[in-house]
């Protein structure tokens, strides 16, 4: 039995043994991690209560118990872990040695879904880049003509046309700025890498935002790792990425809000590149948080929940980070706030070799 438990504890997914009432009678170490609780607390609790869709798990347990057949739940379920919902795959089977018990295998598929979503976004971007480039090209020439006509009207002696000319000019300039953003999104970012001190960049950004921070009485707390080396990156573009994220954090905060800036070193795998050592920067706010359905769309071009903006800030930021060999991660909990983390390779050969 000890040998069997040792094997279960070494598995990279959660194993739960449940009784006829659906209560947990045993679990492995990974199961404790998934539930964010200890074995002693988990025992005798109902497994279904840890799932967002409790009725689905209850029905599947009853089906296996009644049919004596194993099942793999078709839909992706969400497991309540700490204050987050984790997407998981679930398989349920009969316990060979104890017919009144069932074995439930639960696998965290968060990383796989992130990769699949990233692939989907990349595919969408490729098609959208081509379409938007064609639209921008078609709009640019008539827009130039409209702006030219508006300037001629503004120079007219007829006072009656001046207000209309001003409106035409203002709206045309707004459209021109949008076109500029669209063209920036469509063009592959040209990375001109130099040595960049991320902490110096952050201090400059905070200083620039200080008037707005003071106006909203927002407190900035900084936790910087003094051992971080300089990185090879395009300073202007990384500045733009961080500024966009910091502005979003400020917008999310109410009067008297709090923002935390944190830097450090992280290690992990990157699809297609193997093991990577990252320098990371996280920007955390204590705003209202982002609903799950909105969080899944925030990197979609032109999607925005704000009354201002064009919904290109985060998509452009993602493209810039990818051009540097980096990535971006967003975690958010309703009522607690949002944490956006950008990762840049410590040795950025891609950025160093770009021009």
mmCIF file of C-alpha atoms in Angstrom:
data_model
loop_
_atom_site.group_PDB
_atom_site.id
_atom_site.type_symbol
_atom_site.label_atom_id
_atom_site.label_comp_id
_atom_site.label_asym_id
_atom_site.label_seq_id
_atom_site.Cartn_x
_atom_site.Cartn_y
_atom_site.Cartn_z
ATOM 1 C CA UNK A 1 0.000 0.000 0.000
ATOM 2 C CA UNK A 2 2.836 2.368 0.806
ATOM 3 C CA UNK A 3 4.437 1.537 -2.535
ATOM 4 C CA UNK A 4 1.145 2.212 -4.324
ATOM 5 C CA UNK A 5 0.758 5.541 -2.525
ATOM 6 C CA UNK A 6 4.320 6.459 -3.468
ATOM 7 C CA UNK A 7 3.491 5.818 -7.123
ATOM 8 C CA UNK A 8 0.297 7.899 -6.897
ATOM 9 C CA UNK A 9 2.147 10.780 -5.258
ATOM 10 C CA UNK A 10 4.656 10.825 -8.128
ATOM 11 C CA UNK A 11 1.950 11.203 -10.799
ATOM 12 C CA UNK A 12 1.706 14.643 -12.484
ATOM 13 C CA UNK A 13 -2.093 14.783 -12.086
ATOM 14 C CA UNK A 14 -4.539 14.605 -9.207
ATOM 15 C CA UNK A 15 -5.921 11.259 -8.059
ATOM 16 C CA UNK A 16 -9.011 11.258 -5.822
ATOM 17 C CA UNK A 17 -10.798 8.269 -4.284
ATOM 18 C CA UNK A 18 -14.457 9.027 -3.528
ATOM 19 C CA UNK A 19 -17.125 7.012 -1.722
ATOM 20 C CA UNK A 20 -20.756 6.358 -2.682
ATOM 21 C CA UNK A 21 -21.758 9.847 -1.533
ATOM 22 C CA UNK A 22 -19.049 11.545 -3.573
ATOM 23 C CA UNK A 23 -16.878 12.347 -0.565
ATOM 24 C CA UNK A 24 -13.071 12.238 -0.813
ATOM 25 C CA UNK A 25 -11.577 9.295 1.097
ATOM 26 C CA UNK A 26 -8.041 9.595 -0.283
ATOM 27 C CA UNK A 27 -5.995 11.767 -2.629
ATOM 28 C CA UNK A 28 -2.422 12.075 -3.835
ATOM 29 C CA UNK A 29 0.022 14.955 -3.417
ATOM 30 C CA UNK A 30 -0.889 16.551 -6.751
ATOM 31 C CA UNK A 31 -4.529 16.470 -5.647
ATOM 32 C CA UNK A 32 -3.636 18.579 -2.609
ATOM 33 C CA UNK A 33 -1.888 21.076 -4.883
ATOM 34 C CA UNK A 34 -4.871 21.271 -7.253
ATOM 35 C CA UNK A 35 -7.314 21.914 -4.395
ATOM 36 C CA UNK A 36 -4.893 24.255 -2.612
ATOM 37 C CA UNK A 37 -5.598 22.446 0.624
ATOM 38 C CA UNK A 38 -4.117 19.782 2.873
ATOM 39 C CA UNK A 39 -5.040 16.105 2.823
ATOM 40 C CA UNK A 40 -6.598 16.312 6.285
ATOM 41 C CA UNK A 41 -8.882 19.178 5.234
ATOM 42 C CA UNK A 42 -9.860 17.521 1.942
ATOM 43 C CA UNK A 43 -10.830 14.159 3.430
ATOM 44 C CA UNK A 44 -14.606 13.624 3.882
ATOM 45 C CA UNK A 45 -15.397 16.760 1.860
ATOM 46 C CA UNK A 46 -17.496 16.461 -1.305
ATOM 47 C CA UNK A 47 -15.317 16.468 -4.421
ATOM 48 C CA UNK A 48 -18.050 18.222 -6.437
ATOM 49 C CA UNK A 49 -17.871 21.346 -4.279
ATOM 50 C CA UNK A 50 -14.408 22.084 -5.648
ATOM 51 C CA UNK A 51 -15.773 22.351 -9.192
ATOM 52 C CA UNK A 52 -17.442 25.318 -10.821
ATOM 53 C CA UNK A 53 -19.995 22.965 -12.403
ATOM 54 C CA UNK A 54 -20.893 20.799 -9.393
ATOM 55 C CA UNK A 55 -23.897 19.110 -11.036
ATOM 56 C CA UNK A 56 -21.780 17.802 -13.937
ATOM 57 C CA UNK A 57 -19.347 15.991 -11.609
ATOM 58 C CA UNK A 58 -22.207 14.620 -9.466
ATOM 59 C CA UNK A 59 -23.995 13.279 -12.570
ATOM 60 C CA UNK A 60 -20.822 11.673 -13.973
ATOM 61 C CA UNK A 61 -20.024 9.983 -10.650
ATOM 62 C CA UNK A 62 -23.565 8.570 -10.542
ATOM 63 C CA UNK A 63 -23.296 7.378 -14.158
ATOM 64 C CA UNK A 64 -20.037 5.461 -13.540
ATOM 65 C CA UNK A 65 -21.423 3.956 -10.362
ATOM 66 C CA UNK A 66 -24.603 2.817 -12.114
ATOM 67 C CA UNK A 67 -23.139 1.665 -15.422
ATOM 68 C CA UNK A 68 -19.834 0.206 -14.163
ATOM 69 C CA UNK A 69 -18.145 1.988 -17.078
ATOM 70 C CA UNK A 70 -15.285 4.473 -17.014
ATOM 71 C CA UNK A 71 -15.845 7.940 -18.513
ATOM 72 C CA UNK A 72 -13.788 10.893 -19.616
ATOM 73 C CA UNK A 73 -15.767 14.082 -19.184
ATOM 74 C CA UNK A 74 -16.053 15.727 -22.615
ATOM 75 C CA UNK A 75 -16.292 19.335 -21.508
ATOM 76 C CA UNK A 76 -13.478 21.312 -19.908
ATOM 77 C CA UNK A 77 -14.334 21.800 -16.245
ATOM 78 C CA UNK A 78 -13.117 24.538 -13.918
ATOM 79 C CA UNK A 79 -11.614 23.585 -10.575
ATOM 80 C CA UNK A 80 -11.756 26.041 -7.691
ATOM 81 C CA UNK A 81 -8.196 26.419 -6.473
ATOM 82 C CA UNK A 82 -7.419 29.156 -3.960
ATOM 83 C CA UNK A 83 -9.036 32.239 -5.575
ATOM 84 C CA UNK A 84 -8.663 31.040 -9.175
ATOM 85 C CA UNK A 85 -10.532 28.720 -11.515
ATOM 86 C CA UNK A 86 -8.249 26.149 -13.163
ATOM 87 C CA UNK A 87 -9.330 24.419 -16.402
ATOM 88 C CA UNK A 88 -9.062 20.656 -15.949
ATOM 89 C CA UNK A 89 -9.722 17.344 -17.695
ATOM 90 C CA UNK A 90 -11.531 14.710 -15.628
ATOM 91 C CA UNK A 91 -11.668 10.914 -15.949
ATOM 92 C CA UNK A 92 -13.698 8.668 -13.624
ATOM 93 C CA UNK A 93 -13.360 4.911 -13.203
ATOM 94 C CA UNK A 94 -14.292 2.135 -10.782
ATOM 95 C CA UNK A 95 -11.915 1.194 -7.982
ATOM 96 C CA UNK A 96 -10.744 -2.371 -8.778
ATOM 97 C CA UNK A 97 -10.231 -3.401 -5.157
ATOM 98 C CA UNK A 98 -13.153 -1.516 -3.631
ATOM 99 C CA UNK A 99 -16.344 -1.510 -5.796
ATOM 100 C CA UNK A 100 -18.081 1.060 -3.585
ATOM 101 C CA UNK A 101 -15.352 3.606 -4.376
ATOM 102 C CA UNK A 102 -14.507 5.494 -7.552
ATOM 103 C CA UNK A 103 -11.184 6.885 -8.752
ATOM 104 C CA UNK A 104 -11.233 10.386 -10.233
ATOM 105 C CA UNK A 105 -8.208 11.604 -12.212
ATOM 106 C CA UNK A 106 -7.962 15.386 -12.597
ATOM 107 C CA UNK A 107 -5.379 16.978 -14.902
ATOM 108 C CA UNK A 108 -4.542 20.704 -14.960
ATOM 109 C CA UNK A 109 -4.627 21.814 -18.625
ATOM 110 C CA UNK A 110 -3.968 25.536 -18.066
ATOM 111 C CA UNK A 111 -0.656 25.517 -19.972
ATOM 112 C CA UNK A 112 -2.099 23.573 -22.891
ATOM 113 C CA UNK A 113 -5.010 25.993 -23.204
ATOM 114 C CA UNK A 114 -2.646 28.980 -23.085
ATOM 115 C CA UNK A 115 -0.597 27.455 -25.936
ATOM 116 C CA UNK A 116 -3.723 26.651 -27.970
ATOM 117 C CA UNK A 117 -5.103 30.142 -27.395
ATOM 118 C CA UNK A 118 -1.749 31.671 -28.395
ATOM 119 C CA UNK A 119 -1.749 29.607 -31.618
ATOM 120 C CA UNK A 120 -5.314 30.687 -32.365
ATOM 121 C CA UNK A 121 -4.464 34.338 -31.759
ATOM 122 C CA UNK A 122 -1.375 34.037 -33.985
ATOM 123 C CA UNK A 123 -3.504 32.610 -36.785
ATOM 124 C CA UNK A 124 -6.083 35.365 -36.358
ATOM 125 C CA UNK A 125 -3.342 37.990 -36.392
ATOM 126 C CA UNK A 126 -1.921 36.732 -39.693
ATOM 127 C CA UNK A 127 -5.282 37.015 -41.460
ATOM 128 C CA UNK A 128 -6.162 40.284 -39.757
ATOM 129 C CA UNK A 129 -2.793 41.864 -40.580
ATOM 130 C CA UNK A 130 -3.404 41.394 -44.305
ATOM 131 C CA UNK A 131 -7.008 42.634 -44.206
ATOM 132 C CA UNK A 132 -6.220 45.675 -42.047
ATOM 133 C CA UNK A 133 -3.224 46.628 -44.198
ATOM 134 C CA UNK A 134 -5.481 46.665 -47.274
ATOM 135 C CA UNK A 135 -8.154 48.706 -45.459
ATOM 136 C CA UNK A 136 -5.587 51.225 -44.192
ATOM 137 C CA UNK A 137 -4.188 51.623 -47.690
ATOM 138 C CA UNK A 138 -7.644 52.248 -49.172
ATOM 139 C CA UNK A 139 -8.586 54.803 -46.494
ATOM 140 C CA UNK A 140 -5.319 56.746 -46.414
ATOM 141 C CA UNK A 141 -5.626 58.578 -49.753
ATOM 142 C CA UNK A 142 -9.226 59.863 -49.351
ATOM 143 C CA UNK A 143 -8.451 60.801 -45.749
ATOM 144 C CA UNK A 144 -5.541 62.958 -46.917
ATOM 145 C CA UNK A 145 -7.897 64.686 -49.359
ATOM 146 C CA UNK A 146 -10.472 65.317 -46.593
ATOM 147 C CA UNK A 147 -7.808 66.813 -44.309
ATOM 148 C CA UNK A 148 -6.590 69.052 -47.125
ATOM 149 C CA UNK A 149 -10.114 70.273 -47.829
ATOM 150 C CA UNK A 150 -10.723 70.931 -44.118
ATOM 151 C CA UNK A 151 -7.585 73.092 -43.921
ATOM 152 C CA UNK A 152 -8.743 75.112 -46.952
ATOM 153 C CA UNK A 153 -12.149 75.615 -45.307
ATOM 154 C CA UNK A 154 -10.464 76.774 -42.080
ATOM 155 C CA UNK A 155 -8.682 79.472 -44.097
ATOM 156 C CA UNK A 156 -11.972 80.666 -45.615
ATOM 157 C CA UNK A 157 -13.409 84.139 -44.909
ATOM 158 C CA UNK A 158 -16.862 82.608 -44.421
ATOM 159 C CA UNK A 159 -17.311 82.322 -40.631
ATOM 160 C CA UNK A 160 -20.265 79.999 -41.127
ATOM 161 C CA UNK A 161 -18.126 77.124 -42.401
ATOM 162 C CA UNK A 162 -15.431 77.350 -39.738
ATOM 163 C CA UNK A 163 -17.206 75.230 -37.075
ATOM 164 C CA UNK A 164 -17.878 72.516 -39.670
ATOM 165 C CA UNK A 165 -14.280 72.678 -40.860
ATOM 166 C CA UNK A 166 -13.066 72.236 -37.289
ATOM 167 C CA UNK A 167 -15.265 69.158 -36.816
ATOM 168 C CA UNK A 168 -14.043 67.650 -40.094
ATOM 169 C CA UNK A 169 -10.444 68.325 -39.128
ATOM 170 C CA UNK A 170 -10.752 66.905 -35.590
ATOM 171 C CA UNK A 171 -12.525 63.733 -36.692
ATOM 172 C CA UNK A 172 -10.109 63.237 -39.594
ATOM 173 C CA UNK A 173 -7.132 63.583 -37.267
ATOM 174 C CA UNK A 174 -8.707 61.028 -34.920
ATOM 175 C CA UNK A 175 -9.180 58.653 -37.849
ATOM 176 C CA UNK A 176 -5.613 59.312 -38.971
ATOM 177 C CA UNK A 177 -4.332 58.374 -35.499
ATOM 178 C CA UNK A 178 -6.365 55.158 -35.641
ATOM 179 C CA UNK A 179 -4.903 54.334 -39.043
ATOM 180 C CA UNK A 180 -1.440 54.899 -37.635
ATOM 181 C CA UNK A 181 -2.187 52.399 -34.860
ATOM 182 C CA UNK A 182 -3.566 49.895 -37.373
ATOM 183 C CA UNK A 183 -0.437 50.201 -39.492
ATOM 184 C CA UNK A 184 1.727 49.764 -36.380
ATOM 185 C CA UNK A 185 -0.202 46.604 -35.566
ATOM 186 C CA UNK A 186 0.095 45.226 -39.110
ATOM 187 C CA UNK A 187 3.825 45.826 -39.507
ATOM 188 C CA UNK A 188 6.182 43.274 -37.921
ATOM 189 C CA UNK A 189 7.925 45.101 -35.041
ATOM 190 C CA UNK A 190 11.480 46.075 -35.984
ATOM 191 C CA UNK A 191 13.563 45.410 -32.892
ATOM 192 C CA UNK A 192 16.609 47.662 -32.510
ATOM 193 C CA UNK A 193 18.257 46.149 -29.481
ATOM 194 C CA UNK A 194 20.506 47.930 -27.027
ATOM 195 C CA UNK A 195 21.381 47.249 -23.405
ATOM 196 C CA UNK A 196 18.419 48.301 -21.271
ATOM 197 C CA UNK A 197 18.222 48.722 -17.509
ATOM 198 C CA UNK A 198 14.641 47.730 -16.704
ATOM 199 C CA UNK A 199 14.666 49.508 -13.328
ATOM 200 C CA UNK A 200 15.738 52.819 -14.847
ATOM 201 C CA UNK A 201 12.926 52.427 -17.372
ATOM 202 C CA UNK A 202 10.394 51.786 -14.619
ATOM 203 C CA UNK A 203 11.470 54.809 -12.561
ATOM 204 C CA UNK A 204 11.094 57.031 -15.640
ATOM 205 C CA UNK A 205 7.630 55.606 -16.315
ATOM 206 C CA UNK A 206 6.464 56.155 -12.732
ATOM 207 C CA UNK A 207 7.734 59.747 -12.806
ATOM 208 C CA UNK A 208 5.799 60.430 -16.016
ATOM 209 C CA UNK A 209 2.598 59.014 -14.515
ATOM 210 C CA UNK A 210 3.022 60.828 -11.178
ATOM 211 C CA UNK A 211 0.537 63.673 -11.913
ATOM 212 C CA UNK A 212 -2.229 61.149 -12.657
ATOM 213 C CA UNK A 213 -1.206 58.938 -9.721
ATOM 214 C CA UNK A 214 -1.385 61.913 -7.355
ATOM 215 C CA UNK A 215 -4.712 63.015 -8.826
ATOM 216 C CA UNK A 216 -6.240 59.582 -8.119
ATOM 217 C CA UNK A 217 -4.255 59.224 -4.834
ATOM 218 C CA UNK A 218 -2.830 55.912 -6.051
ATOM 219 C CA UNK A 219 0.038 54.428 -4.067
ATOM 220 C CA UNK A 220 2.885 52.779 -5.999
ATOM 221 C CA UNK A 221 4.895 50.084 -4.187
ATOM 222 C CA UNK A 222 8.111 48.867 -5.819
ATOM 223 C CA UNK A 223 9.863 45.556 -5.170
ATOM 224 C CA UNK A 224 12.875 45.437 -7.468
ATOM 225 C CA UNK A 225 15.452 42.650 -7.599
ATOM 226 C CA UNK A 226 18.798 44.509 -7.462
ATOM 227 C CA UNK A 227 20.633 41.544 -9.007
ATOM 228 C CA UNK A 228 18.880 41.810 -12.391
ATOM 229 C CA UNK A 229 21.306 42.295 -15.287
ATOM 230 C CA UNK A 230 20.647 44.616 -18.194
ATOM 231 C CA UNK A 231 18.808 43.014 -21.098
ATOM 232 C CA UNK A 232 19.092 43.388 -24.849
ATOM 233 C CA UNK A 233 15.859 44.996 -26.031
ATOM 234 C CA UNK A 234 14.377 47.842 -28.023
ATOM 235 C CA UNK A 235 14.064 50.430 -25.256
ATOM 236 C CA UNK A 236 11.426 52.565 -26.965
ATOM 237 C CA UNK A 237 9.183 49.582 -27.715
ATOM 238 C CA UNK A 238 9.514 47.987 -24.261
ATOM 239 C CA UNK A 239 8.831 51.423 -22.745
ATOM 240 C CA UNK A 240 5.650 51.542 -24.831
ATOM 241 C CA UNK A 241 4.557 48.079 -23.634
ATOM 242 C CA UNK A 242 5.091 48.850 -19.940
ATOM 243 C CA UNK A 243 3.468 52.279 -20.259
ATOM 244 C CA UNK A 244 0.355 50.701 -21.790
ATOM 245 C CA UNK A 245 0.073 48.134 -18.983
ATOM 246 C CA UNK A 246 0.711 50.726 -16.281
ATOM 247 C CA UNK A 247 -1.968 53.023 -17.749
ATOM 248 C CA UNK A 248 -4.436 50.116 -17.721
ATOM 249 C CA UNK A 249 -3.609 49.493 -14.052
ATOM 250 C CA UNK A 250 -4.167 53.180 -13.230
ATOM 251 C CA UNK A 251 -7.491 53.141 -15.089
ATOM 252 C CA UNK A 252 -8.535 50.024 -13.150
ATOM 253 C CA UNK A 253 -7.851 51.612 -9.759
ATOM 254 C CA UNK A 254 -10.399 53.714 -7.946
ATOM 255 C CA UNK A 255 -9.477 56.750 -5.830
ATOM 256 C CA UNK A 256 -6.905 55.691 -3.225
ATOM 257 C CA UNK A 257 -5.994 52.515 -5.120
ATOM 258 C CA UNK A 258 -2.735 50.576 -4.969
ATOM 259 C CA UNK A 259 -0.341 49.387 -7.664
ATOM 260 C CA UNK A 260 2.614 47.088 -7.033
ATOM 261 C CA UNK A 261 5.600 46.776 -9.358
ATOM 262 C CA UNK A 262 7.725 43.670 -8.932
ATOM 263 C CA UNK A 263 10.780 42.450 -10.840
ATOM 264 C CA UNK A 264 12.724 39.234 -10.597
ATOM 265 C CA UNK A 265 14.030 36.141 -12.335
ATOM 266 C CA UNK A 266 11.883 33.188 -13.379
ATOM 267 C CA UNK A 267 12.642 29.931 -15.136
ATOM 268 C CA UNK A 268 10.454 27.844 -17.397
ATOM 269 C CA UNK A 269 9.779 26.323 -20.797
ATOM 270 C CA UNK A 270 8.884 28.216 -23.951
ATOM 271 C CA UNK A 271 7.186 26.350 -26.783
ATOM 272 C CA UNK A 272 9.752 25.647 -29.516
ATOM 273 C CA UNK A 273 12.663 27.143 -27.572
ATOM 274 C CA UNK A 274 13.122 24.814 -24.615
ATOM 275 C CA UNK A 275 14.192 25.970 -21.161
ATOM 276 C CA UNK A 276 14.395 29.757 -20.750
ATOM 277 C CA UNK A 277 15.595 32.032 -17.958
ATOM 278 C CA UNK A 278 13.335 35.065 -17.810
ATOM 279 C CA UNK A 279 13.538 38.520 -16.369
ATOM 280 C CA UNK A 280 9.991 39.376 -15.379
ATOM 281 C CA UNK A 281 8.084 42.508 -14.447
ATOM 282 C CA UNK A 282 4.652 42.256 -12.846
ATOM 283 C CA UNK A 283 2.227 45.151 -12.495
ATOM 284 C CA UNK A 284 -0.527 44.404 -9.981
ATOM 285 C CA UNK A 285 -3.524 46.630 -9.223
ATOM 286 C CA UNK A 286 -6.301 46.294 -6.646
ATOM 287 C CA UNK A 287 -9.057 47.259 -9.062
ATOM 288 C CA UNK A 288 -12.337 45.471 -9.725
ATOM 289 C CA UNK A 289 -10.709 42.632 -11.682
ATOM 290 C CA UNK A 290 -11.490 41.337 -15.188
ATOM 291 C CA UNK A 291 -14.373 38.895 -15.778
ATOM 292 C CA UNK A 292 -13.323 35.569 -17.318
ATOM 293 C CA UNK A 293 -15.251 36.164 -20.571
ATOM 294 C CA UNK A 294 -13.546 39.556 -20.999
ATOM 295 C CA UNK A 295 -10.091 38.221 -20.052
ATOM 296 C CA UNK A 296 -10.277 35.731 -22.920
ATOM 297 C CA UNK A 297 -10.718 38.597 -25.427
ATOM 298 C CA UNK A 298 -8.286 41.243 -24.194
ATOM 299 C CA UNK A 299 -5.655 40.336 -26.800
ATOM 300 C CA UNK A 300 -8.195 40.434 -29.625
ATOM 301 C CA UNK A 301 -7.591 43.514 -31.830
ATOM 302 C CA UNK A 302 -10.186 46.288 -31.406
ATOM 303 C CA UNK A 303 -11.771 44.661 -28.354
ATOM 304 C CA UNK A 304 -12.114 47.211 -25.558
ATOM 305 C CA UNK A 305 -14.377 47.820 -22.573
ATOM 306 C CA UNK A 306 -13.250 51.422 -22.199
ATOM 307 C CA UNK A 307 -15.092 54.484 -23.419
ATOM 308 C CA UNK A 308 -11.814 55.598 -25.000
ATOM 309 C CA UNK A 309 -9.062 53.744 -26.803
ATOM 310 C CA UNK A 310 -9.131 51.502 -29.868
ATOM 311 C CA UNK A 311 -8.425 48.070 -28.385
ATOM 312 C CA UNK A 312 -4.977 47.760 -29.974
ATOM 313 C CA UNK A 313 -2.785 48.464 -26.925
ATOM 314 C CA UNK A 314 -2.489 44.889 -25.616
ATOM 315 C CA UNK A 315 -2.400 43.176 -29.058
ATOM 316 C CA UNK A 316 0.466 45.476 -30.127
ATOM 317 C CA UNK A 317 2.200 44.857 -26.782
ATOM 318 C CA UNK A 318 1.947 41.106 -27.346
ATOM 319 C CA UNK A 319 3.478 41.419 -30.821
ATOM 320 C CA UNK A 320 6.344 43.531 -29.479
ATOM 321 C CA UNK A 321 7.090 41.029 -26.705
ATOM 322 C CA UNK A 322 6.998 38.108 -29.146
ATOM 323 C CA UNK A 323 9.450 39.938 -31.392
ATOM 324 C CA UNK A 324 11.771 40.061 -28.364
ATOM 325 C CA UNK A 325 11.269 36.349 -27.665
ATOM 326 C CA UNK A 326 9.151 37.240 -24.639
ATOM 327 C CA UNK A 327 5.582 36.673 -23.490
ATOM 328 C CA UNK A 328 2.813 38.226 -21.409
ATOM 329 C CA UNK A 329 0.561 36.674 -18.760
ATOM 330 C CA UNK A 330 -2.633 38.083 -17.223
ATOM 331 C CA UNK A 331 -4.179 36.878 -13.968
ATOM 332 C CA UNK A 332 -7.265 38.509 -12.511
ATOM 333 C CA UNK A 333 -9.756 37.904 -9.715
ATOM 334 C CA UNK A 334 -13.039 39.774 -9.449
ATOM 335 C CA UNK A 335 -13.042 42.079 -6.427
ATOM 336 C CA UNK A 336 -9.310 41.646 -5.799
ATOM 337 C CA UNK A 337 -7.511 42.997 -8.853
ATOM 338 C CA UNK A 338 -5.356 42.160 -11.859
ATOM 339 C CA UNK A 339 -1.732 41.111 -12.217
ATOM 340 C CA UNK A 340 -0.044 41.501 -15.608
ATOM 341 C CA UNK A 341 3.417 39.971 -15.977
ATOM 342 C CA UNK A 342 5.757 40.446 -18.915
ATOM 343 C CA UNK A 343 8.671 38.078 -19.443
ATOM 344 C CA UNK A 344 11.825 38.828 -21.420
ATOM 345 C CA UNK A 345 14.639 36.332 -22.006
ATOM 346 C CA UNK A 346 17.708 37.095 -19.927
ATOM 347 C CA UNK A 347 19.874 36.427 -22.984
ATOM 348 C CA UNK A 348 17.831 37.765 -25.854
ATOM 349 C CA UNK A 349 19.689 36.581 -28.944
ATOM 350 C CA UNK A 350 16.717 37.351 -31.144
ATOM 351 C CA UNK A 351 16.625 40.980 -30.043
ATOM 352 C CA UNK A 352 20.383 41.327 -30.238
ATOM 353 C CA UNK A 353 20.428 40.113 -33.822
ATOM 354 C CA UNK A 354 17.456 42.202 -35.030
ATOM 355 C CA UNK A 355 17.657 45.552 -36.690
#
